[in-house]
Tab-separated table of C-alpha atoms in Angstrom:
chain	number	residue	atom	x	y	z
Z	1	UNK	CA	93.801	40.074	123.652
Z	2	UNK	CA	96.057	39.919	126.831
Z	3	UNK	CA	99.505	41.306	126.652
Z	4	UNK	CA	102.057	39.259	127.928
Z	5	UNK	CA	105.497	41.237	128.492
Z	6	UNK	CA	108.110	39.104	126.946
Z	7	UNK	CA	111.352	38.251	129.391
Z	8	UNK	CA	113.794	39.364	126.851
Z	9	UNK	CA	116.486	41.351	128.578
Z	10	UNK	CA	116.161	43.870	125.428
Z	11	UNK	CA	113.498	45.251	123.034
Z	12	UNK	CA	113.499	46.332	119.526
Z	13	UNK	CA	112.811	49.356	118.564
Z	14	UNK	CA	111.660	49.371	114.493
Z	15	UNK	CA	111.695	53.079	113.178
Z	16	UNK	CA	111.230	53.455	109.369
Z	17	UNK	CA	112.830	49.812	108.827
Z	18	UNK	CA	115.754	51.190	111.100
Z	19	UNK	CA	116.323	49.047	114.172
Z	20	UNK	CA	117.622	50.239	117.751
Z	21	UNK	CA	117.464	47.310	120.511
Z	22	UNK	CA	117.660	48.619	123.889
Z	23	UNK	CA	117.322	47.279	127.322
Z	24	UNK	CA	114.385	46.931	129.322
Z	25	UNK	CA	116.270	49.008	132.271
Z	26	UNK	CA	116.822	51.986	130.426
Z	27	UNK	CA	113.219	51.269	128.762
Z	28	UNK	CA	111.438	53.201	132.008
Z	29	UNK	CA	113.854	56.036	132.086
Z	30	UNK	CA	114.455	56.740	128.291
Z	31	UNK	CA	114.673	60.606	128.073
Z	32	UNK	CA	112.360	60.729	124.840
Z	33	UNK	CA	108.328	60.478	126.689
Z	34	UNK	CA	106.984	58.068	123.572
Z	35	UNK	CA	109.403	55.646	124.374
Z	36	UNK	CA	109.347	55.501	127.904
Z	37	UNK	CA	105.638	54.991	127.843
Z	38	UNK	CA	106.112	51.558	126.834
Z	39	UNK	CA	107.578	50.331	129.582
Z	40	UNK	CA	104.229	51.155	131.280
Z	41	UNK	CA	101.462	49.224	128.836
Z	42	UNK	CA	99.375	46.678	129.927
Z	43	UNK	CA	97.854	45.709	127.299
Z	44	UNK	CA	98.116	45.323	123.359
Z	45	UNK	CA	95.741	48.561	123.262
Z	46	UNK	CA	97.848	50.076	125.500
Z	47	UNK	CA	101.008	49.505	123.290
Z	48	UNK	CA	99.146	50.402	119.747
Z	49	UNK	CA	98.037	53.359	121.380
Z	50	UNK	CA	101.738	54.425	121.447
Z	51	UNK	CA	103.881	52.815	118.578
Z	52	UNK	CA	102.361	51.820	115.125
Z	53	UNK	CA	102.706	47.455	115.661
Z	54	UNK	CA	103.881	44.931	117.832
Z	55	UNK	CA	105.714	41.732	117.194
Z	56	UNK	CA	105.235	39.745	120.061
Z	57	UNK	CA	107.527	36.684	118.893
Z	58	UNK	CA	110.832	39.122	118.237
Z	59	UNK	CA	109.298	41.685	120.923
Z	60	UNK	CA	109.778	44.030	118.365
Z	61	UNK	CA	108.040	48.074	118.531
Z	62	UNK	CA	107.359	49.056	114.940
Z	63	UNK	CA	106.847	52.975	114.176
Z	64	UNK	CA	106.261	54.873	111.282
Z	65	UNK	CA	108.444	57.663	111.630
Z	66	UNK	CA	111.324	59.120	109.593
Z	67	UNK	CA	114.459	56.977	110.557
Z	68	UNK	CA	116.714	59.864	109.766
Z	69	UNK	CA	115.273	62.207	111.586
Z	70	UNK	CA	114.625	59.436	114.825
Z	71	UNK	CA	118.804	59.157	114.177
Z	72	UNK	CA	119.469	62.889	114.871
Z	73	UNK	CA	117.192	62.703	117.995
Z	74	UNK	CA	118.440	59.560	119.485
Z	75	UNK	CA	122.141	60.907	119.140
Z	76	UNK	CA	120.947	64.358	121.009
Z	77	UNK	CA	118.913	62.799	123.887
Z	78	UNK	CA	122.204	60.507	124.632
Z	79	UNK	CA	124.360	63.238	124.517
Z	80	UNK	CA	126.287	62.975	121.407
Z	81	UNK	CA	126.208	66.924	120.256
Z	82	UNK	CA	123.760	69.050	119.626
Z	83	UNK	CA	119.971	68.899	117.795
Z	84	UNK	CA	120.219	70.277	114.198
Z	85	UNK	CA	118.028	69.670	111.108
Z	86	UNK	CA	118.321	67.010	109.465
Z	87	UNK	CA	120.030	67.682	105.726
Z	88	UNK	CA	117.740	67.390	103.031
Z	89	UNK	CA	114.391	67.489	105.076
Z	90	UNK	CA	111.674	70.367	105.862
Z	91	UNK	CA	112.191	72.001	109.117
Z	92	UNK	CA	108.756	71.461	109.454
Z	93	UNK	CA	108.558	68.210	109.211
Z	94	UNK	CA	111.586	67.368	111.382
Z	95	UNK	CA	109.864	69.577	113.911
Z	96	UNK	CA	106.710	67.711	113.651
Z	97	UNK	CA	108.505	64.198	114.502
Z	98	UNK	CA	110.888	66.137	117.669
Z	99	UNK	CA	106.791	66.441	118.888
Z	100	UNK	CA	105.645	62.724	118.039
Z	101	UNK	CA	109.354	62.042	120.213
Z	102	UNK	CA	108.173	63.783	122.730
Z	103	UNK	CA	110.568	67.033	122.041
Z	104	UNK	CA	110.116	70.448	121.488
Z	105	UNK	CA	111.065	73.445	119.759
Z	106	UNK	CA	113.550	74.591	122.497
Z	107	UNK	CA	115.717	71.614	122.520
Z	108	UNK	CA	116.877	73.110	118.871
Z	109	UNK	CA	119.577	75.413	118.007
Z	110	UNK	CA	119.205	79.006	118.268
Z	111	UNK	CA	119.703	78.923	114.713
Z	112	UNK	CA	117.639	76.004	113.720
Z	113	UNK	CA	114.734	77.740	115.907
Z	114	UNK	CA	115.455	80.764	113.638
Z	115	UNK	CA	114.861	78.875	110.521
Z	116	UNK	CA	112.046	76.977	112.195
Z	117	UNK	CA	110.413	80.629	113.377
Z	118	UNK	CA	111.232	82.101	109.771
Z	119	UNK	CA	109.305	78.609	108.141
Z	120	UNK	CA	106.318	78.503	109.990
Z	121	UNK	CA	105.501	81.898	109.644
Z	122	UNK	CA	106.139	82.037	106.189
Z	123	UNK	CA	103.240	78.829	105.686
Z	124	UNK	CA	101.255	80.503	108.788
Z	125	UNK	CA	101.479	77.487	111.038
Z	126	UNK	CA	100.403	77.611	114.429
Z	127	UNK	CA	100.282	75.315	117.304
Z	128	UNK	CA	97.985	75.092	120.203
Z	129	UNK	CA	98.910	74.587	123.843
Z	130	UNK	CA	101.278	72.367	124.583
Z	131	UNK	CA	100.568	69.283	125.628
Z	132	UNK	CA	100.975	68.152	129.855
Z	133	UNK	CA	104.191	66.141	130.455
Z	134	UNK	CA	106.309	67.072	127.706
Z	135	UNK	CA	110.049	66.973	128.764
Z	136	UNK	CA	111.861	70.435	129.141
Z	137	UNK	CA	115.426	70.953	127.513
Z	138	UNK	CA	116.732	69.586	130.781
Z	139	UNK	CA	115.008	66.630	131.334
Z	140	UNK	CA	115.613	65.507	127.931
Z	141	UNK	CA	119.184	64.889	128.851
Z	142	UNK	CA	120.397	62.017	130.766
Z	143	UNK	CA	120.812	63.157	134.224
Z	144	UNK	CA	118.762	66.064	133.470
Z	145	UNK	CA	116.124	64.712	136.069
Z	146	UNK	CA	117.758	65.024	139.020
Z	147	UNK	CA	118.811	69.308	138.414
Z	148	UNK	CA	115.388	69.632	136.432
Z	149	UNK	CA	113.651	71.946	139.552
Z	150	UNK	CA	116.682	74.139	139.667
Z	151	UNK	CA	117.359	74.601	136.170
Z	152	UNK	CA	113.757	75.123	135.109
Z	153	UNK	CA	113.602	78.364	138.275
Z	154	UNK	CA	116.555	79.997	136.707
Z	155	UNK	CA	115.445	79.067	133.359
Z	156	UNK	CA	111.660	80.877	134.544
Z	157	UNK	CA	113.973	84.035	136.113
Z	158	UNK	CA	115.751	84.588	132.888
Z	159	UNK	CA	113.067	84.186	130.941
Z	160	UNK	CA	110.942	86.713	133.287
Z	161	UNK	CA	114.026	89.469	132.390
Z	162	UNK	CA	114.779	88.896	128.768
Z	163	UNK	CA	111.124	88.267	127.678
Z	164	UNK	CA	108.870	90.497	128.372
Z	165	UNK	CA	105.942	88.530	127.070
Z	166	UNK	CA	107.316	85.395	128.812
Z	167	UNK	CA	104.245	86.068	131.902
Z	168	UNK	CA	102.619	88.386	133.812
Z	169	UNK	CA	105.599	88.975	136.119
Z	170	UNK	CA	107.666	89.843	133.027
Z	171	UNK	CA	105.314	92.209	131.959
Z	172	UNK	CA	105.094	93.964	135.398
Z	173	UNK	CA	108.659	93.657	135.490
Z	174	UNK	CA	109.422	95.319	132.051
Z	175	UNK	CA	106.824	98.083	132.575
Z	176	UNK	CA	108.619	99.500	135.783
Z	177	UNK	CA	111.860	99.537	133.843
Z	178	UNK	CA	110.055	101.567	130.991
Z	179	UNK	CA	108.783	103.718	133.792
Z	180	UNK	CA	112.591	104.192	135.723
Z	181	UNK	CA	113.928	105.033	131.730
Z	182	UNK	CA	111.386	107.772	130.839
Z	183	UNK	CA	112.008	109.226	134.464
Z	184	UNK	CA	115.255	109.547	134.532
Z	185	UNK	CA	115.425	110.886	130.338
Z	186	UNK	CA	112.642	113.232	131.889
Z	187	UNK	CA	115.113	114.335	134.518
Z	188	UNK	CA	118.264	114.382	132.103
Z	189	UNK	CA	116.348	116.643	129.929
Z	190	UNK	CA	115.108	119.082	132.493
Z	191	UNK	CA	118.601	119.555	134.000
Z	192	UNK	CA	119.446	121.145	130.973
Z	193	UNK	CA	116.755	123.887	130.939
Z	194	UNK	CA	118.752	127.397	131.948
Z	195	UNK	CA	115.993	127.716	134.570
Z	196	UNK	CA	116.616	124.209	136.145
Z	197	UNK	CA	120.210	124.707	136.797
Z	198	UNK	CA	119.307	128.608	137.728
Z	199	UNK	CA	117.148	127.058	140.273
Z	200	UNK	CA	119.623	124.699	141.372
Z	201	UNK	CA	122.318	126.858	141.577
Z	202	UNK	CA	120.734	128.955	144.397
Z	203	UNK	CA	119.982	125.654	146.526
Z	204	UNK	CA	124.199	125.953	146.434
Z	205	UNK	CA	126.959	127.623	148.234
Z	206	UNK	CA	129.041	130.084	146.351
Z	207	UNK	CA	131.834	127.610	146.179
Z	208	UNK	CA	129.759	125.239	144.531
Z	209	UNK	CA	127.648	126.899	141.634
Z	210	UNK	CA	128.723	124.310	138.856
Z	211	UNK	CA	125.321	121.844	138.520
Z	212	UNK	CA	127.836	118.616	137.803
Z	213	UNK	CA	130.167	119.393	140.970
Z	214	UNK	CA	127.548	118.591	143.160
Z	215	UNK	CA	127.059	115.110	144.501
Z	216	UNK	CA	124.654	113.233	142.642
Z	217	UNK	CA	122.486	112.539	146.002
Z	218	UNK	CA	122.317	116.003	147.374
Z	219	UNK	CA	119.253	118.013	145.142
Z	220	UNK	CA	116.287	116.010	144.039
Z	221	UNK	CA	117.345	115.471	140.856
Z	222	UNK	CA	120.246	113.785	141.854
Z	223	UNK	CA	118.155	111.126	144.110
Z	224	UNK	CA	116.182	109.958	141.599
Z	225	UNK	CA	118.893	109.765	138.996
Z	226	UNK	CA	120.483	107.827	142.025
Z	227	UNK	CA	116.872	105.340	142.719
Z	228	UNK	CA	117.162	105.070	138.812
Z	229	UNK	CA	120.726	103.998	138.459
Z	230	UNK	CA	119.898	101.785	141.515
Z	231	UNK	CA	117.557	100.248	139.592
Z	232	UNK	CA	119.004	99.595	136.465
Z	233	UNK	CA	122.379	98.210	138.447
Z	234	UNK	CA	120.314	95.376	140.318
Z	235	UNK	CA	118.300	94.463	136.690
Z	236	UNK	CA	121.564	93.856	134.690
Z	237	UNK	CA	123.342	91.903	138.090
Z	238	UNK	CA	120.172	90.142	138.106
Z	239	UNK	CA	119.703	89.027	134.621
Z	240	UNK	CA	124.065	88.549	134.479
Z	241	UNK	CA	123.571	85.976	137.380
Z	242	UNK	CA	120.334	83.998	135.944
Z	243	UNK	CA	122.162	83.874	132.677
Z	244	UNK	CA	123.266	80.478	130.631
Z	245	UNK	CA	126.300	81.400	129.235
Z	246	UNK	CA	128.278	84.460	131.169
Z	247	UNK	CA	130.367	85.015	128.213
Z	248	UNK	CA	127.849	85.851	126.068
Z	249	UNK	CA	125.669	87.754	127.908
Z	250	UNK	CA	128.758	90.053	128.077
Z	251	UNK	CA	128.419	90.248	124.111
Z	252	UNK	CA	125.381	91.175	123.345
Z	253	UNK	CA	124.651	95.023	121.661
Z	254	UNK	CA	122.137	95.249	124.568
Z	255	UNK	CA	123.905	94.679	127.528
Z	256	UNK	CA	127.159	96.270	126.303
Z	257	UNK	CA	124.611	99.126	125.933
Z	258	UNK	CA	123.211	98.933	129.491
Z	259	UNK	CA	127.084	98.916	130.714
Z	260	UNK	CA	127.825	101.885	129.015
Z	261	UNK	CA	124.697	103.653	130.170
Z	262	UNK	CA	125.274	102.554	134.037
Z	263	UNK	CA	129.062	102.905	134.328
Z	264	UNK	CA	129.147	106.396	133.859
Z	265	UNK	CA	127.688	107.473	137.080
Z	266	UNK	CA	129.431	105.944	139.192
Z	267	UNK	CA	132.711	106.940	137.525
Z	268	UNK	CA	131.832	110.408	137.937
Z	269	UNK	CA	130.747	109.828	141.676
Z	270	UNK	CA	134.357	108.825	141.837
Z	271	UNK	CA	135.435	111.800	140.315
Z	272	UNK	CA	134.175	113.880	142.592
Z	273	UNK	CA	135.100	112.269	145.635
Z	274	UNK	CA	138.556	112.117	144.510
Z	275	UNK	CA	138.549	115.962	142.945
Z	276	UNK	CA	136.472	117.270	146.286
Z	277	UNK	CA	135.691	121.291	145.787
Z	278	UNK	CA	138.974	122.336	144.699
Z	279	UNK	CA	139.875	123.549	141.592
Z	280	UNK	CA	140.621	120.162	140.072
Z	281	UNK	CA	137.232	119.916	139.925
Z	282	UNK	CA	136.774	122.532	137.554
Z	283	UNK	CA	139.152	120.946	135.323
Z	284	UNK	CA	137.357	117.718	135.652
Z	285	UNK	CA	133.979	119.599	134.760
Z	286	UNK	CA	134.177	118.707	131.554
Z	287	UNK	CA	134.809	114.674	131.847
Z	288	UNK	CA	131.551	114.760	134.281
Z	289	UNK	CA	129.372	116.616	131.207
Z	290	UNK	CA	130.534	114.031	129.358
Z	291	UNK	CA	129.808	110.929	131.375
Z	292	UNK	CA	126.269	112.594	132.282
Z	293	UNK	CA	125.332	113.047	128.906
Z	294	UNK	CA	126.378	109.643	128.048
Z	295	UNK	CA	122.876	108.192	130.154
Z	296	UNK	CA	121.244	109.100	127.017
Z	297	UNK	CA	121.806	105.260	126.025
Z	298	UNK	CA	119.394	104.661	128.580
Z	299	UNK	CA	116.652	104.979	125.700
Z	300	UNK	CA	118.241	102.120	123.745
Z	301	UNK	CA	117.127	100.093	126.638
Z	302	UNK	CA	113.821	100.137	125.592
Z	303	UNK	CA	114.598	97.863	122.569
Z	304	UNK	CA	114.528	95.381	124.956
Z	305	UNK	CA	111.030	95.596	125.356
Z	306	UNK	CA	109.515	97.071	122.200
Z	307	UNK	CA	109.709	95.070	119.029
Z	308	UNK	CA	109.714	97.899	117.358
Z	309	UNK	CA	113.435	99.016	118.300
Z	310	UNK	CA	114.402	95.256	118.256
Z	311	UNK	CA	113.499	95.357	114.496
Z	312	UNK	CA	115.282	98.350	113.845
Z	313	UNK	CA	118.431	96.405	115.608
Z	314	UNK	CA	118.198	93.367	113.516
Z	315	UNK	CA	117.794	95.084	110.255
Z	316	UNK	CA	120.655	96.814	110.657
Z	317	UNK	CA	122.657	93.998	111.840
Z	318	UNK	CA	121.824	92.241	108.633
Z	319	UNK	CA	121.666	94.886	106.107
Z	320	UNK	CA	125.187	95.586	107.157
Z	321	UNK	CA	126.723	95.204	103.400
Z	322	UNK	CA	123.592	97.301	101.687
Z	323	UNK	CA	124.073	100.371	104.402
Z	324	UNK	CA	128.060	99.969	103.372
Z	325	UNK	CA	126.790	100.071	99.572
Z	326	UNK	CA	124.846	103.140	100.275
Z	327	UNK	CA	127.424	105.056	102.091
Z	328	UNK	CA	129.346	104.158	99.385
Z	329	UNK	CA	127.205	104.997	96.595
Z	330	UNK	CA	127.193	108.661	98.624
Z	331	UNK	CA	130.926	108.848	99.162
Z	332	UNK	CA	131.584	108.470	95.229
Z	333	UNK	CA	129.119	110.735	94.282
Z	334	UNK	CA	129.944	113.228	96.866
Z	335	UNK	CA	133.331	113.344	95.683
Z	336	UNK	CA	132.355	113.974	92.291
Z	337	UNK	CA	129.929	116.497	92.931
Z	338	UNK	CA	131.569	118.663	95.097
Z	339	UNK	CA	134.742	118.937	92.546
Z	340	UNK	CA	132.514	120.104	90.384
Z	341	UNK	CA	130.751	122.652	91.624
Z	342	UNK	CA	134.019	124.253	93.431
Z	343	UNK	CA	135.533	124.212	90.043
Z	344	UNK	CA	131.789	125.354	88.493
Z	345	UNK	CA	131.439	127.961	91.398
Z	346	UNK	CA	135.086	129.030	92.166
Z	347	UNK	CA	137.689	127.691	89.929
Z	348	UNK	CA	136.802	129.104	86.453
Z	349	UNK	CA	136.013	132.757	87.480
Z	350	UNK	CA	137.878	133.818	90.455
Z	351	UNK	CA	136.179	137.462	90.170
Z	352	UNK	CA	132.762	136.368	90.501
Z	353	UNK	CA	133.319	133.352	92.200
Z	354	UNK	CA	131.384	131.696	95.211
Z	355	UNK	CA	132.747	132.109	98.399
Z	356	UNK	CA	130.540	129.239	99.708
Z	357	UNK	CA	132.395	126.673	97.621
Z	358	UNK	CA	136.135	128.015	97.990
Z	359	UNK	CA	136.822	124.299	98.261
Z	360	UNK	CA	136.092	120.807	98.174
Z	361	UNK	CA	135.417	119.714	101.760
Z	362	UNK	CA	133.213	123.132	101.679
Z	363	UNK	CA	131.500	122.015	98.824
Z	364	UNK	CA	130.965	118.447	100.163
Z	365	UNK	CA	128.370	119.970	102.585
Z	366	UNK	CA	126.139	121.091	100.025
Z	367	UNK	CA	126.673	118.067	98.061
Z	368	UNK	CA	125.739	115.973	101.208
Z	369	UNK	CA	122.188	118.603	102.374
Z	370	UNK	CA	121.453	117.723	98.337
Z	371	UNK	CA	121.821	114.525	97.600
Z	372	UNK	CA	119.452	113.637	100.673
Z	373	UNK	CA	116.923	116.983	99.516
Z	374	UNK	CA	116.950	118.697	102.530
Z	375	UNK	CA	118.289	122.143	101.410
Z	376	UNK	CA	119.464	124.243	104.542
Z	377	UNK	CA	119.661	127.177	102.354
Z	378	UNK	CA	122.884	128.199	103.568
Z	379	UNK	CA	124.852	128.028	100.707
Z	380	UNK	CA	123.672	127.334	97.091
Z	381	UNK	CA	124.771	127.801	93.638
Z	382	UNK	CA	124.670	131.057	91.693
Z	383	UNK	CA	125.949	130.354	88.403
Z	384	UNK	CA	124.135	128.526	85.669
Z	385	UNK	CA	125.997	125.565	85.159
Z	386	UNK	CA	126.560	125.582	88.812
Z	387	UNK	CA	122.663	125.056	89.201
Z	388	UNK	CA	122.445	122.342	86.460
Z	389	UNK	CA	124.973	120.683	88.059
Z	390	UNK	CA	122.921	121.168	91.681
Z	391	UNK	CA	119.885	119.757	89.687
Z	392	UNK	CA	121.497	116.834	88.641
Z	393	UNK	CA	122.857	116.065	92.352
Z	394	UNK	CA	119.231	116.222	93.291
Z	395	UNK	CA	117.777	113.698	90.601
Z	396	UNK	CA	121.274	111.565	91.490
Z	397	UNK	CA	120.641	110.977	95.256
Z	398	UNK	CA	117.352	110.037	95.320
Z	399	UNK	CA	118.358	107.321	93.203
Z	400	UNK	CA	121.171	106.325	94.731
Z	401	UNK	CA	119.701	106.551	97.932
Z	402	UNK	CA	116.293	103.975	96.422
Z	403	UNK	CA	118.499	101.292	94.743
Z	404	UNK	CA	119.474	99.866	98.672
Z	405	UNK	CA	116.079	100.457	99.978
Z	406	UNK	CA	114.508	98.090	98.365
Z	407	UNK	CA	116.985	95.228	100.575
Z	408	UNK	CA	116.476	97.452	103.397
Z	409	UNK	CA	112.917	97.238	103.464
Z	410	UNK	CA	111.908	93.434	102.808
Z	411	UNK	CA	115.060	92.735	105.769
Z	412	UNK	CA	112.941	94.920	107.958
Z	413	UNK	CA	109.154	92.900	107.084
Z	414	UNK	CA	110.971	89.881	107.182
Z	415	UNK	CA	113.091	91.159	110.755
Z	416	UNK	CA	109.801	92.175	112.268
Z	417	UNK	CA	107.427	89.525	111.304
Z	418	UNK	CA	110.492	86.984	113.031
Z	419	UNK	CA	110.214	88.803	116.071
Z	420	UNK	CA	107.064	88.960	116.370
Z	421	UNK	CA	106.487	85.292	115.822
Z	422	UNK	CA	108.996	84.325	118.595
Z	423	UNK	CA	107.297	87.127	121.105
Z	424	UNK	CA	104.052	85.114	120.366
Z	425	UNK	CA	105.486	81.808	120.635
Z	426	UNK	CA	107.196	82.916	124.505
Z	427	UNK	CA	104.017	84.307	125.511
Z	428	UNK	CA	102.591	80.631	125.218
Z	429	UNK	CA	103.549	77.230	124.883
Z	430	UNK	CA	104.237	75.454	122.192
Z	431	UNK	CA	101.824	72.763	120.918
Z	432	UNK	CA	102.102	68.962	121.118
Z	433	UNK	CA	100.041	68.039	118.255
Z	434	UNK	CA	100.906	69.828	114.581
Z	435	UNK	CA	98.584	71.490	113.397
Z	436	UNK	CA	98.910	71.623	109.003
């Protein structure tokens, strides 16, 4: 059968018994792909190849899609807010029309694709490649065209620096950062050793013996903790410039992490410009032990590209209230504990008493070593109510410290399976088609 276009100025779009008439001009440019095909059929076949019937009379599209969820996507792709769920639907379903639309799991809300992530991999969904043509986050937009190239280079930069599994660039990338950390915590550590600094010092005048008053350039050591800092300073401008929001990169745990593990040497390059070799310098000794020891953070930088850590992070982060519980569960019993064994230990005989537990804060130490059955030894009990009691502080924190665990642990499966889900699903593209 031939298909004749009609010359209506509009067409009707017919989702789920909803109708949406729009004109033929913005027919051919419609951000959502399905739609905008139609404006390029031929033929009948061509047109029941993308939409479910055609009424040629009323020129009339007919679909059988969920109108609600066609509502929420029409809004977004015009502009009006941002794409959510739908209430009262599965996220998997509303996913599975954003791909007949011609959308994808990006164009979502961090927190939707959280409850998407958490959903399929709770059912063990998985999707295939994704399919050629399908509209980026930008392009889905009106306008979006136009700033697509742009947008999708700095949207392939960031994702080359914040996801490691993002491409092979990423990985390189994220491997030579792991390499610059473990060099320079190799470096930090040996500049302790007594033989290090012994070493060092005889490279030095005799008016500069101190190892943190010299420059950091001007012994080995201080080069590469120099090429290393060098480093680290042109990843975090990097990934500040090629980020979406500036604001929030600012927030993150991470890179308030990698701030406080990079400004420290440079303030206490500063420091010794300013001081010079004078005995200000001594007096400033200190400060620079301080700031140098501070590059320890530097190892909290490989959360960004182990899972591992990242799990540990978000665990934490949402087992906030059962780590409070447990310190609390601690704090009461401590205080309990400990005034009884000073009064068990110290308070009722005074001649025989326990100099170990002459009071309360004392005593808290050995409540603390107990309660978590690691025993230093250095103090203990001697009387025999006094060990009772210490028996019964045993027995009491390992079950105050299991009650929380429980939470603890299912956060941390749950944490870990999440992120590793979302690693897999940026080391490929989504799919087009879903799969059940």
């Amino acid at each position: 059968m031939t298909y004749r276009r009609s010359g209506a100025a509009s067409v009707v779009l017919n989702v789920g018994g909803a109708r949406y008439s729009l004109s033929r001009e913005l027919l051919k440019d419609f951000p959502l792909r399905r739609v905008s095909r139609l404006h390029g059929c031929r033929s009948e076949r061509d047109v029941l190849e993308v939409c479910d019937d055609y009424d040629r009379e009323r020129n009339e599209y007919f679909f059988d899609r969920h109108s609600e969820a066609f509502g929420f996507i029409l809004l977004y792709v015009r502009g009006h807010g941002k794409l959510r769920f739908a209430p009262r639907m599965c996220e998997l379903s509303f996913y599975n029309e954003m791909i007949y639309w011609g959308l994808e799991g990006a164009h979502l809300e961090y927190c939707c694709q959280r409850r998407l992530d958490d959903r399929m991999s709770d059912t063990y969904t998985f999707y295939t490649a994704e399919e050629p043509g399908t509209l980026g986050r930008d392009e889905a937009r009106p306008g979006g065209a136009e700033a697509a190239p742009s947008r999708r280079w700095l949207e392939r930069m960031r994702r080359t620096f914040e996801e490691p599994t993002s491409s092979l660039a990423a990985q390189i990338l994220a491997s030579v950062s792991v390499v610059f950390v473990i060099v320079s915590m190799v470096v930090l550590c040996a500049s302790t050793l007594p033989d290090w600094r012994a070493a060092a010092a005889d490279n030095r005048s005799l008016d500069d013996r101190s190892r943190y008053s010299a420059g950091p350039g001007r012994e080995p050591s201080g080069i590469i903790e120099a090429i290393c800092i060098g480093w680290f300073t042109a990843e975090c401008i990097v990934r500040f410039i090629v980020s979406k929001n500036k604001c929030e990169f600012v927030k993150r745990p991470l890179n308030i992490i990698d701030l406080l593990a990079i400004t420290p040497y440079y303030i206490s390059v500063l420091m010794t410009v300013f001081t010079g070799e004078n005995s200000q310098l001594q007096r400033a000794g200190v400060t620079l032990r301080v700031l140098r020891m501070m590059r320890i953070f530097w190892v909290i930088k490989l959360a960004r590209h182990f899972i591992g850590l990242q799990t540990l992070g978000l665990t934490l982060k949402r087992c906030y209230r059962e780590m409070v519980m447990l310190l609390v569960f601690i704090c009461v019993a401590m205080a309990i504990f400990s005034a009884l064994s000073q009064l068990l230990e110290h308070g009722l005989d005074l001649e025989t008493s326990n100099k170990d537990f002459a009071s309360i804060p004392a005593a808290c130490w050995w409540v603390i070593i107990s309660m978590t059955t690691v025993g230093y030894g250095d103090m203990y009990p001697i009387t025999m109510p006094g060990r009772i009691l210490g028996g019964v502080c045993v027995v009491s924190g390992i079950v105050l410290l299991a009650l929380p665990i429980t939470f603890i642990y299912h956060s941390f499966v749950q944490c870990y399976h999440e992120l590793k889900f979302r690693s897999a699903r940026y080391s490929r593209s989504l799919s087009a088609e879903f799969l059940n």
